[in-house]
Tab-separated table of C-alpha atoms in Angstrom:
chain	number	residue	atom	x	y	z
A	1480	PRO	CA	45.368	75.743	13.476
A	1481	ASP	CA	47.835	73.633	11.572
A	1482	VAL	CA	50.269	71.810	13.810
A	1483	ASP	CA	53.689	70.866	12.530
A	1484	ALA	CA	54.022	67.414	14.071
A	1485	PRO	CA	55.101	64.009	12.844
A	1486	ALA	CA	52.423	61.540	11.854
A	1487	GLY	CA	51.177	59.282	14.627
A	1488	ALA	CA	51.246	55.515	14.519
A	1489	ARG	CA	47.468	55.807	14.708
A	1490	GLU	CA	45.557	58.993	14.018
A	1491	ILE	CA	41.907	59.657	14.875
A	1492	ASP	CA	39.885	62.264	13.014
A	1493	ALA	CA	38.158	64.163	15.837
A	1494	GLU	CA	36.545	66.785	13.595
A	1495	GLY	CA	33.122	67.631	15.033
A	1496	LEU	CA	33.664	65.454	18.103
A	1497	LEU	CA	34.389	66.196	21.751
A	1498	VAL	CA	37.896	65.502	23.009
A	1499	THR	CA	37.857	65.245	26.805
A	1500	PRO	CA	39.873	63.645	29.583
A	1501	GLY	CA	38.811	60.117	30.454
A	1502	PHE	CA	36.064	59.957	33.056
A	1503	VAL	CA	36.675	58.730	36.608
A	1504	ASP	CA	33.827	56.534	37.872
A	1505	VAL	CA	34.225	56.268	41.641
A	1506	HIS	CA	31.307	53.916	42.352
A	1507	THR	CA	31.466	50.494	40.691
A	1508	HIS	CA	31.277	46.869	41.818
A	1509	TYR	CA	33.651	45.015	39.496
A	1510	ASP	CA	35.513	43.508	42.489
A	1511	GLY	CA	35.193	39.959	41.180
A	1512	GLN	CA	34.997	40.723	37.481
A	1513	VAL	CA	38.372	42.485	37.477
A	1514	THR	CA	40.018	39.142	38.245
A	1515	TRP	CA	38.950	37.541	34.950
A	1516	ASP	CA	37.523	40.143	32.545
A	1517	ASP	CA	39.703	42.569	30.578
A	1518	VAL	CA	36.930	44.800	29.203
A	1519	LEU	CA	34.699	45.590	32.208
A	1520	ALA	CA	31.672	46.509	30.140
A	1521	PRO	CA	29.379	48.359	30.141
A	1522	THR	CA	31.387	50.999	32.032
A	1523	ALA	CA	34.221	50.847	29.488
A	1524	TRP	CA	31.780	51.820	26.721
A	1525	HIS	CA	31.077	55.240	28.248
A	1526	GLY	CA	34.330	57.179	28.183
A	1527	VAL	CA	35.487	55.958	31.585
A	1528	THR	CA	39.233	55.417	31.921
A	1529	THR	CA	39.439	54.923	35.697
A	1530	ILE	CA	37.109	53.029	38.025
A	1531	VAL	CA	36.946	52.533	41.782
A	1532	THR	CA	35.628	49.247	43.196
A	1533	GLY	CA	35.133	47.983	46.752
A	1534	ASN	CA	32.160	50.232	47.510
A	1535	CYS	CA	29.274	49.732	49.963
A	1536	GLY	CA	31.173	47.478	52.346
A	1537	VAL	CA	31.376	44.457	50.035
A	1538	GLY	CA	34.459	42.974	48.417
A	1539	PHE	CA	36.565	39.846	48.161
A	1540	ALA	CA	39.541	40.523	50.440
A	1541	PRO	CA	40.622	39.615	52.986
A	1542	ALA	CA	39.233	36.129	52.470
A	1543	GLU	CA	39.621	33.046	54.629
A	1544	PRO	CA	39.747	29.963	52.361
A	1545	ASP	CA	36.498	28.645	53.856
A	1546	LYS	CA	34.702	31.996	53.364
A	1547	HIS	CA	34.819	32.176	49.571
A	1548	ASP	CA	31.227	31.048	49.048
A	1549	TRP	CA	30.034	33.316	51.834
A	1550	LEU	CA	31.714	36.363	50.283
A	1551	ILE	CA	30.134	35.490	46.939
A	1552	GLY	CA	26.723	35.239	48.607
A	1553	LEU	CA	27.263	38.615	50.237
A	1554	MET	CA	28.076	40.264	46.908
A	1555	GLU	CA	25.227	38.460	45.132
A	1556	GLY	CA	22.683	39.575	47.706
A	1557	VAL	CA	23.787	43.193	47.975
A	1558	GLU	CA	24.691	43.940	44.373
A	1559	ASP	CA	22.599	41.429	42.372
A	1560	ILE	CA	25.647	39.918	40.668
A	1561	PRO	CA	25.007	36.252	39.792
A	1562	GLY	CA	26.828	34.052	42.265
A	1563	THR	CA	27.318	31.397	39.604
A	1564	ALA	CA	29.332	33.835	37.483
A	1565	LEU	CA	31.441	34.906	40.456
A	1566	ALA	CA	32.066	31.314	41.553
A	1567	GLU	CA	33.092	30.296	38.050
A	1568	GLY	CA	35.173	33.377	37.286
A	1569	ILE	CA	37.145	34.081	40.458
A	1570	GLU	CA	40.386	32.203	41.015
A	1571	TRP	CA	41.209	32.739	44.657
A	1572	THR	CA	44.954	33.357	44.547
A	1573	TRP	CA	44.910	35.607	47.630
A	1574	GLU	CA	43.904	35.708	51.271
A	1575	THR	CA	45.028	39.125	52.493
A	1576	PHE	CA	44.145	42.437	50.892
A	1577	PRO	CA	47.730	43.163	49.784
A	1578	GLU	CA	47.712	39.744	48.081
A	1579	TYR	CA	44.469	40.722	46.317
A	1580	LEU	CA	46.198	43.866	45.060
A	1581	ASP	CA	49.097	41.726	43.848
A	1582	ALA	CA	46.623	39.579	41.896
A	1583	LEU	CA	45.157	42.704	40.293
A	1584	GLU	CA	48.618	44.032	39.512
A	1585	ARG	CA	49.183	41.018	37.260
A	1586	ARG	CA	46.174	41.939	35.110
A	1587	ARG	CA	45.451	44.602	32.478
A	1588	TRP	CA	42.119	46.135	31.525
A	1589	THR	CA	40.562	48.692	29.204
A	1590	MET	CA	40.597	51.081	32.189
A	1591	ASP	CA	42.716	51.793	35.241
A	1592	VAL	CA	41.344	50.134	38.388
A	1593	GLY	CA	41.513	51.308	41.989
A	1594	THR	CA	39.830	49.586	44.898
A	1595	GLN	CA	38.848	49.978	48.543
A	1596	VAL	CA	38.933	47.519	51.424
A	1597	ALA	CA	35.395	46.540	52.444
A	1598	HIS	CA	34.007	46.371	55.979
A	1599	GLY	CA	32.009	43.194	55.302
A	1600	ALA	CA	35.063	41.174	54.354
A	1601	VAL	CA	37.247	42.693	57.079
A	1602	ARG	CA	34.698	42.128	59.848
A	1603	ALA	CA	34.118	38.497	58.907
A	1604	TYR	CA	37.864	37.882	58.628
A	1605	VAL	CA	38.588	39.252	62.101
A	1606	MET	CA	35.431	38.196	63.969
A	1607	GLY	CA	34.277	35.109	62.086
A	1608	GLU	CA	30.585	34.303	62.536
A	1609	ARG	CA	30.275	37.005	65.185
A	1610	GLY	CA	31.211	39.518	62.535
A	1611	ALA	CA	28.919	38.033	59.914
A	1612	ASP	CA	26.060	38.100	62.437
A	1613	ASN	CA	26.658	41.784	63.226
A	1614	GLU	CA	27.496	41.182	66.876
A	1615	PRO	CA	29.164	44.130	68.648
A	1616	ALA	CA	32.916	44.394	68.150
A	1617	THR	CA	35.246	44.273	71.134
A	1618	ALA	CA	38.217	46.587	71.523
A	1619	GLU	CA	40.434	43.737	70.349
A	1620	ASP	CA	38.209	43.189	67.295
A	1621	ILE	CA	38.422	46.870	66.414
A	1622	GLU	CA	42.197	46.857	66.725
A	1623	GLY	CA	42.340	43.832	64.421
A	1624	MET	CA	40.112	45.456	61.804
A	1625	ALA	CA	42.038	48.731	61.969
A	1626	ALA	CA	45.303	46.852	61.427
A	1627	ILE	CA	43.936	45.162	58.296
A	1628	VAL	CA	42.649	48.468	56.925
A	1629	ARG	CA	45.972	50.141	57.719
A	1630	ASP	CA	47.884	47.427	55.868
A	1631	ALA	CA	45.454	47.557	52.936
A	1632	VAL	CA	45.759	51.316	52.453
A	1633	ALA	CA	49.520	51.190	52.905
A	1634	ALA	CA	49.607	48.555	50.150
A	1635	GLY	CA	47.558	50.694	47.762
A	1636	ALA	CA	43.863	50.578	48.683
A	1637	LEU	CA	42.168	53.912	48.017
A	1638	GLY	CA	40.204	53.745	51.246
A	1639	PHE	CA	37.663	51.852	53.326
A	1640	SER	CA	33.960	51.273	52.665
A	1641	THR	CA	30.991	50.205	54.764
A	1642	SER	CA	27.222	49.794	54.440
A	1643	ARG	CA	24.616	50.739	57.032
A	1644	THR	CA	21.401	50.517	55.013
A	1645	LEU	CA	18.966	47.657	55.586
A	1646	ALA	CA	18.428	47.613	51.825
A	1647	HIS	CA	21.781	45.807	51.587
A	1648	GLN	CA	21.506	42.143	52.567
A	1649	ALA	CA	23.422	38.973	51.768
A	1650	ILE	CA	21.787	36.208	49.770
A	1651	ASP	CA	20.861	34.542	53.090
A	1652	GLY	CA	18.958	37.637	54.209
A	1653	ARG	CA	21.475	38.866	56.777
A	1654	PRO	CA	22.480	42.559	56.679
A	1655	VAL	CA	26.010	43.357	55.541
A	1656	PRO	CA	28.531	42.935	58.374
A	1657	GLY	CA	29.022	46.386	59.861
A	1658	THR	CA	25.451	47.573	59.266
A	1659	PHE	CA	24.943	48.199	62.989
A	1660	ALA	CA	28.541	49.055	63.884
A	1661	ALA	CA	28.850	51.395	66.854
A	1662	GLU	CA	30.816	54.623	66.696
A	1663	ASP	CA	33.821	53.138	68.476
A	1664	GLU	CA	34.174	50.620	65.639
A	1665	LEU	CA	33.717	53.190	62.869
A	1666	PHE	CA	36.054	55.738	64.470
A	1667	GLY	CA	38.569	53.046	65.385
A	1668	ILE	CA	38.798	51.878	61.789
A	1669	GLY	CA	38.762	55.439	60.488
A	1670	ALA	CA	41.706	56.245	62.737
A	1671	ALA	CA	43.833	53.915	60.616
A	1672	LEU	CA	43.260	56.221	57.647
A	1673	GLY	CA	44.106	59.219	59.783
A	1674	GLU	CA	47.357	57.672	60.991
A	1675	LEU	CA	48.465	57.093	57.409
A	1676	GLY	CA	47.166	60.420	56.142
A	1677	GLU	CA	45.725	58.539	53.181
A	1678	GLY	CA	42.459	57.032	52.032
A	1679	ILE	CA	38.785	57.896	51.863
A	1680	PHE	CA	35.925	56.567	54.025
A	1681	GLU	CA	32.971	55.560	51.784
A	1682	LEU	CA	29.550	54.356	52.891
A	1683	ALA	CA	25.933	53.651	52.105
A	1684	PRO	CA	24.314	55.236	55.183
A	1685	MET	CA	21.228	54.292	57.155
A	1686	GLY	CA	18.139	55.403	55.267
A	1687	ALA	CA	19.926	55.653	51.922
A	1688	ALA	CA	17.062	53.855	50.153
A	1689	GLY	CA	14.297	55.662	52.034
A	1690	GLU	CA	13.725	52.864	54.524
A	1691	ASP	CA	14.394	55.295	57.390
A	1692	VAL	CA	14.041	59.078	57.093
A	1693	ILE	CA	15.161	59.903	60.636
A	1694	SER	CA	18.656	58.398	60.572
A	1695	PRO	CA	20.274	60.172	57.565
A	1696	GLN	CA	20.803	63.465	59.404
A	1697	LYS	CA	22.270	61.602	62.397
A	1698	GLU	CA	24.505	59.709	59.987
A	1699	VAL	CA	25.825	62.933	58.484
A	1700	ASP	CA	26.479	64.270	61.979
A	1701	TRP	CA	28.849	61.428	62.878
A	1702	MET	CA	30.426	61.455	59.410
A	1703	CYS	CA	31.325	65.116	59.885
A	1704	ARG	CA	32.795	64.417	63.323
A	1705	LEU	CA	34.713	61.438	61.939
A	1706	SER	CA	36.164	63.398	59.040
A	1707	ALA	CA	37.220	66.276	61.280
A	1708	THR	CA	38.757	63.833	63.775
A	1709	ILE	CA	40.805	61.740	61.342
A	1710	GLY	CA	41.484	64.444	58.773
A	1711	ARG	CA	40.275	62.306	55.866
A	1712	PRO	CA	37.419	62.732	53.363
A	1713	VAL	CA	34.134	60.878	53.779
A	1714	THR	CA	31.721	60.239	50.913
A	1715	PHE	CA	28.264	58.710	51.135
A	1716	ALA	CA	25.430	57.692	48.820
A	1717	MET	CA	22.627	60.246	48.706
A	1718	LEU	CA	19.450	60.094	46.624
A	1719	GLN	CA	16.003	61.655	46.797
A	1720	VAL	CA	13.582	59.302	48.588
A	1721	ASP	CA	9.799	59.357	48.263
A	1722	PRO	CA	9.014	59.343	52.029
A	1723	ALA	CA	11.043	62.562	52.466
A	1724	PRO	CA	11.578	64.220	49.060
A	1725	GLU	CA	13.330	67.303	50.495
A	1726	LEU	CA	15.646	65.471	52.913
A	1727	TRP	CA	18.633	65.628	50.551
A	1728	LYS	CA	18.819	69.421	50.781
A	1729	GLY	CA	19.583	69.356	54.492
A	1730	LEU	CA	22.201	66.638	54.066
A	1731	LEU	CA	24.043	68.627	51.416
A	1732	ASP	CA	23.876	71.849	53.406
A	1733	ALA	CA	25.059	70.124	56.603
A	1734	SER	CA	28.022	68.670	54.732
A	1735	LEU	CA	28.905	72.099	53.380
A	1736	ALA	CA	28.556	73.817	56.762
A	1737	ALA	CA	30.745	71.203	58.450
A	1738	ALA	CA	33.670	72.227	56.259
A	1739	ASP	CA	34.080	75.244	58.555
A	1740	GLN	CA	34.767	72.793	61.412
A	1741	GLY	CA	37.401	70.922	59.430
A	1742	ALA	CA	35.189	68.167	58.007
A	1743	ASP	CA	35.573	67.023	54.404
A	1744	VAL	CA	32.279	65.252	53.650
A	1745	TRP	CA	30.948	64.695	50.130
A	1746	PRO	CA	27.437	63.404	49.409
A	1747	GLN	CA	27.653	61.264	46.280
A	1748	VAL	CA	24.760	61.879	43.878
A	1749	ALA	CA	23.472	60.192	40.738
A	1750	ALA	CA	22.854	62.105	37.510
A	1751	ARG	CA	19.433	60.511	37.004
A	1752	ALA	CA	16.825	58.433	38.802
A	1753	THR	CA	17.712	54.969	40.005
A	1754	GLY	CA	15.115	52.810	38.312
A	1755	LEU	CA	14.173	49.198	37.759
A	1756	LEU	CA	14.135	47.947	34.188
A	1757	SER	CA	11.230	45.639	33.401
A	1758	GLY	CA	11.279	43.416	30.335
A	1759	LEU	CA	11.015	39.851	29.153
A	1760	HIS	CA	14.658	39.125	30.001
A	1761	THR	CA	15.083	41.071	33.261
A	1762	THR	CA	14.984	39.848	36.853
A	1763	TYR	CA	11.855	41.892	37.535
A	1764	SER	CA	8.887	42.163	35.199
A	1765	PHE	CA	5.672	44.144	35.473
A	1766	LEU	CA	3.934	40.918	34.411
A	1767	ASP	CA	5.286	38.819	37.300
A	1768	PRO	CA	1.927	38.812	39.183
A	1769	VAL	CA	0.082	37.435	36.119
A	1770	PRO	CA	-0.355	33.649	36.599
A	1771	ALA	CA	0.031	32.743	32.911
A	1772	PHE	CA	3.276	34.721	32.669
A	1773	ALA	CA	4.602	33.407	35.983
A	1774	ASP	CA	3.900	29.859	34.792
A	1775	LEU	CA	6.061	30.354	31.696
A	1776	LYS	CA	8.959	31.609	33.816
A	1777	ALA	CA	8.519	28.791	36.331
A	1778	ARG	CA	8.796	26.274	33.491
A	1779	GLY	CA	12.085	27.836	32.418
A	1780	VAL	CA	10.777	29.385	29.201
A	1781	THR	CA	13.240	32.174	28.402
A	1782	GLY	CA	14.814	34.088	25.529
A	1783	ALA	CA	13.376	33.673	22.047
A	1784	ALA	CA	11.118	30.859	23.254
A	1785	LEU	CA	9.463	33.217	25.743
A	1786	VAL	CA	8.932	35.873	23.084
A	1787	ALA	CA	7.376	33.297	20.755
A	1788	ALA	CA	5.128	31.981	23.512
A	1789	LEU	CA	3.861	35.461	24.375
A	1790	ARG	CA	2.960	36.054	20.737
A	1791	ASP	CA	0.799	32.938	20.734
A	1792	PRO	CA	-2.877	34.091	20.686
A	1793	GLU	CA	-3.927	31.596	23.345
A	1794	VAL	CA	-1.170	32.656	25.745
A	1795	ARG	CA	-1.919	36.310	25.073
A	1796	ARG	CA	-5.603	35.778	25.897
A	1797	ALA	CA	-4.649	34.100	29.169
A	1798	ILE	CA	-2.450	37.057	30.151
A	1799	VAL	CA	-4.645	39.899	28.943
A	1800	GLY	CA	-7.833	38.238	30.194
A	1801	TRP	CA	-6.550	37.761	33.720
A	1802	GLU	CA	-8.788	39.412	36.314
A	1803	PRO	CA	-6.823	40.252	39.471
A	1804	ASP	CA	-8.449	40.635	42.863
A	1805	PRO	CA	-9.199	44.246	43.867
A	1806	ALA	CA	-6.076	44.624	46.020
A	1807	THR	CA	-3.755	43.318	43.290
A	1808	ALA	CA	-5.526	45.451	40.680
A	1809	ALA	CA	-4.965	48.548	42.816
A	1810	GLN	CA	-1.276	47.688	43.254
A	1811	LEU	CA	-0.833	47.204	39.507
A	1812	GLN	CA	-2.574	50.494	38.762
A	1813	HIS	CA	-0.330	52.324	41.232
A	1814	ALA	CA	2.752	50.699	39.707
A	1815	ALA	CA	1.536	51.594	36.209
A	1816	GLU	CA	1.320	55.252	37.202
A	1817	ARG	CA	5.001	55.163	38.244
A	1818	THR	CA	6.213	52.978	35.354
A	1819	TYR	CA	7.169	54.459	31.981
A	1820	LEU	CA	7.897	53.215	28.483
A	1821	LEU	CA	11.682	53.568	28.268
A	1822	GLY	CA	11.838	53.787	24.472
A	1823	ASP	CA	14.745	53.594	22.045
A	1824	PRO	CA	16.770	55.740	22.497
A	1825	PRO	CA	15.902	55.552	26.202
A	1826	ASP	CA	14.191	58.483	27.877
A	1827	TYR	CA	15.274	58.759	31.511
A	1828	GLU	CA	13.210	61.874	32.225
A	1829	PRO	CA	9.740	60.811	31.080
A	1830	GLY	CA	6.647	62.909	31.667
A	1831	PRO	CA	3.339	61.663	33.074
A	1832	GLU	CA	1.937	61.189	29.573
A	1833	GLN	CA	4.543	58.470	29.033
A	1834	SER	CA	3.480	56.428	32.041
A	1835	LEU	CA	2.162	52.941	31.445
A	1836	ALA	CA	-1.146	53.980	32.989
A	1837	ALA	CA	-1.487	56.921	30.585
A	1838	VAL	CA	-0.537	54.844	27.541
A	1839	ALA	CA	-3.003	52.133	28.527
A	1840	GLY	CA	-5.738	54.671	29.197
A	1841	ARG	CA	-5.373	56.360	25.810
A	1842	ALA	CA	-5.575	52.992	24.054
A	1843	GLY	CA	-8.463	51.702	26.143
A	1844	ARG	CA	-6.388	48.767	27.379
A	1845	SER	CA	-5.391	47.416	30.765
A	1846	PRO	CA	-1.910	48.159	32.132
A	1847	VAL	CA	-1.112	44.443	31.749
A	1848	GLU	CA	-1.922	44.474	28.032
A	1849	ALA	CA	-0.035	47.726	27.472
A	1850	ALA	CA	2.986	46.311	29.326
A	1851	LEU	CA	2.929	43.105	27.298
A	1852	ASP	CA	2.859	44.991	23.999
A	1853	ALA	CA	5.622	47.391	25.094
A	1854	MET	CA	7.930	44.557	26.124
A	1855	LEU	CA	7.308	42.657	22.886
A	1856	GLU	CA	8.633	45.619	20.893
A	1857	LEU	CA	12.211	45.565	19.561
A	1858	ASP	CA	11.947	41.812	18.933
A	1859	GLY	CA	11.040	41.198	22.538
A	1860	HIS	CA	13.639	43.554	24.003
A	1861	GLY	CA	11.338	46.481	24.807
A	1862	LEU	CA	11.771	47.843	28.328
A	1863	LEU	CA	9.691	49.599	30.936
A	1864	TYR	CA	11.295	51.922	33.485
A	1865	LEU	CA	10.233	52.226	37.135
A	1866	PRO	CA	12.138	55.030	38.908
A	1867	ILE	CA	12.399	54.147	42.602
A	1868	LEU	CA	14.807	56.856	43.811
A	1869	ASN	CA	15.508	60.413	42.623
A	1870	TYR	CA	12.133	60.829	40.882
A	1871	SER	CA	9.659	61.870	43.583
A	1872	ASP	CA	8.720	65.002	41.625
A	1873	GLY	CA	8.396	63.318	38.238
A	1874	SER	CA	11.353	65.229	36.790
A	1875	LEU	CA	15.110	65.664	37.249
A	1876	ASP	CA	15.013	69.315	38.310
A	1877	HIS	CA	16.149	68.373	41.820
A	1878	VAL	CA	18.998	66.260	40.386
A	1879	ARG	CA	20.276	69.367	38.636
A	1880	GLU	CA	20.281	71.134	42.009
A	1881	MET	CA	22.142	68.211	43.572
A	1882	LEU	CA	24.778	68.169	40.850
A	1883	LEU	CA	25.322	71.925	41.063
A	1884	HIS	CA	25.691	71.963	44.848
A	1885	PRO	CA	29.301	72.810	45.762
A	1886	ARG	CA	29.523	69.831	48.121
A	1887	SER	CA	28.221	67.063	45.833
A	1888	ALA	CA	30.270	64.415	44.046
A	1889	SER	CA	29.138	62.604	40.912
A	1890	GLY	CA	28.803	58.847	41.342
A	1891	LEU	CA	26.481	55.914	42.076
A	1892	ALA	CA	26.624	54.495	38.535
A	1893	ASP	CA	27.032	51.019	40.095
A	1894	GLY	CA	28.795	49.480	37.084
A	1895	GLY	CA	29.027	45.714	37.346
A	1896	ALA	CA	26.102	45.463	39.779
A	1897	HIS	CA	22.355	44.825	39.616
A	1898	CYS	CA	22.860	42.941	36.382
A	1899	GLY	CA	19.275	41.835	35.891
A	1900	VAL	CA	17.339	44.945	36.811
A	1901	ILE	CA	19.364	48.224	36.776
A	1902	CYS	CA	21.865	49.577	34.244
A	1903	ASP	CA	23.199	52.979	35.246
A	1904	ALA	CA	26.791	52.477	34.103
A	1905	SER	CA	25.902	54.774	31.191
A	1906	ILE	CA	25.621	57.772	33.524
A	1907	PRO	CA	28.842	59.378	32.155
A	1908	THR	CA	27.320	59.386	28.675
A	1909	PHE	CA	23.974	60.537	30.095
A	1910	LEU	CA	25.699	63.520	31.685
A	1911	LEU	CA	27.207	64.445	28.322
A	1912	THR	CA	24.077	63.944	26.246
A	1913	HIS	CA	20.984	64.592	28.359
A	1914	TRP	CA	22.354	67.275	30.630
A	1915	THR	CA	24.310	69.314	28.070
A	1916	ARG	CA	22.384	68.742	24.821
A	1917	ASP	CA	19.126	66.790	24.835
A	1918	ARG	CA	17.140	67.856	27.890
A	1919	THR	CA	13.757	69.406	27.048
A	1920	ARG	CA	11.973	69.451	30.431
A	1921	GLY	CA	14.150	72.052	32.134
A	1922	GLU	CA	17.500	73.799	32.221
A	1923	ARG	CA	20.634	72.047	31.014
A	1924	LEU	CA	24.206	72.125	32.302
A	1925	PRO	CA	27.351	73.584	30.671
A	1926	LEU	CA	29.429	71.038	28.775
A	1927	GLU	CA	32.743	72.072	30.303
A	1928	TRP	CA	31.239	71.882	33.808
A	1929	VAL	CA	29.907	68.353	33.200
A	1930	VAL	CA	33.329	67.201	31.974
A	1931	LYS	CA	35.044	68.686	35.035
A	1932	LYS	CA	32.465	67.128	37.377
A	1933	GLN	CA	33.392	63.593	36.327
A	1934	THR	CA	37.116	64.063	35.681
A	1935	HIS	CA	38.914	66.613	37.867
A	1936	ASP	CA	36.366	66.533	40.686
A	1937	THR	CA	35.993	62.766	41.046
A	1938	ALA	CA	39.749	62.255	40.713
A	1939	ARG	CA	40.414	64.862	43.405
A	1940	LEU	CA	37.895	63.232	45.755
A	1941	TYR	CA	39.883	60.002	45.668
A	1942	GLY	CA	43.243	61.683	45.985
């Protein structure tokens, strides 16, 4: 209908477009980047207007002056963010968490930014090397950590985060401080949130990456008791893992059932598989085991020079003609069966016919040759896709179930992290396009429901 309104200073013609609230991305890792970058891409490119940082127990406050490099190494190891970029970009104008918030308050971005206080930084600040080495916390240590968390939330932190998965390690190979924290430490810190009546408790639990299929149910048990005890919400990373493809169902149902006992626990799920991108410019490449390719990388041949070298007939013969030993050949074949041509536009729900093994088989080529040709496409920017979580069944049917479960929260986009190998910051757009419009391998989701899932629901989760 016609609207009698004065002209705007700037008017946008939205005919034929979707007009929605801005999306709220509750799982990002821009903790360092927010201190120097105004844009915060790629998350800002996908309709997100609010982000939450400080997830998975890693962050940059509180920070003793002599712990700056250590905190950078922790973030680099856990989240695959180049330490050189963090060291060059961060200006350490804070020590305490409230001072970190003050530093953020002086900045402006394309999006609103909220953050959480991270267990790794807090533990090291209070306990020093004992904390970094994951030694047990004393009662005095716990009181000190709880006080810092209390002050942080009172100053504006959205909550507290921790990591308990062995998949998260610092650049020196040590697990994140807090990985083995006992219940008295977790409940003691959580009590600070309860006393304030504010803040969420976020974590990456034991077994989150499939490294342990026994612990996740035990983890949910204590999370439910914690939430009921402190009266605050708890949210945790949950994905389908190959060693136990049906495990997620029990975790969701247990979280839902615990609501009757006063617990407010929300498994956080991803809208697609978590997968490694393999190309000529990524951290990981399918061709890494090939000696001729590894030699080029070892000699520092990158970018356009690498593409040119791989198009040289002699180099190509050395790569394609490589004959691996039987064990390596079997490993490559197995990887090829789980690796897919990503394509342009990218297809994040590929069928078995799109696997590297299938493509190579149809062409009568080896997986190595098929991978080389695929990555040389798009002027050397072609990508392969290796789903490692959330793709045990070769489709996203189970992800649809996860998303529709009344106790799930949308998240795990990991914007700002895993820069050289994973790029899931586009999940908000993926929800809009794949799940409401483009999906061909199963049922879709209603548009209005998808919008609510990543606006109202994620905003409500974080208060």
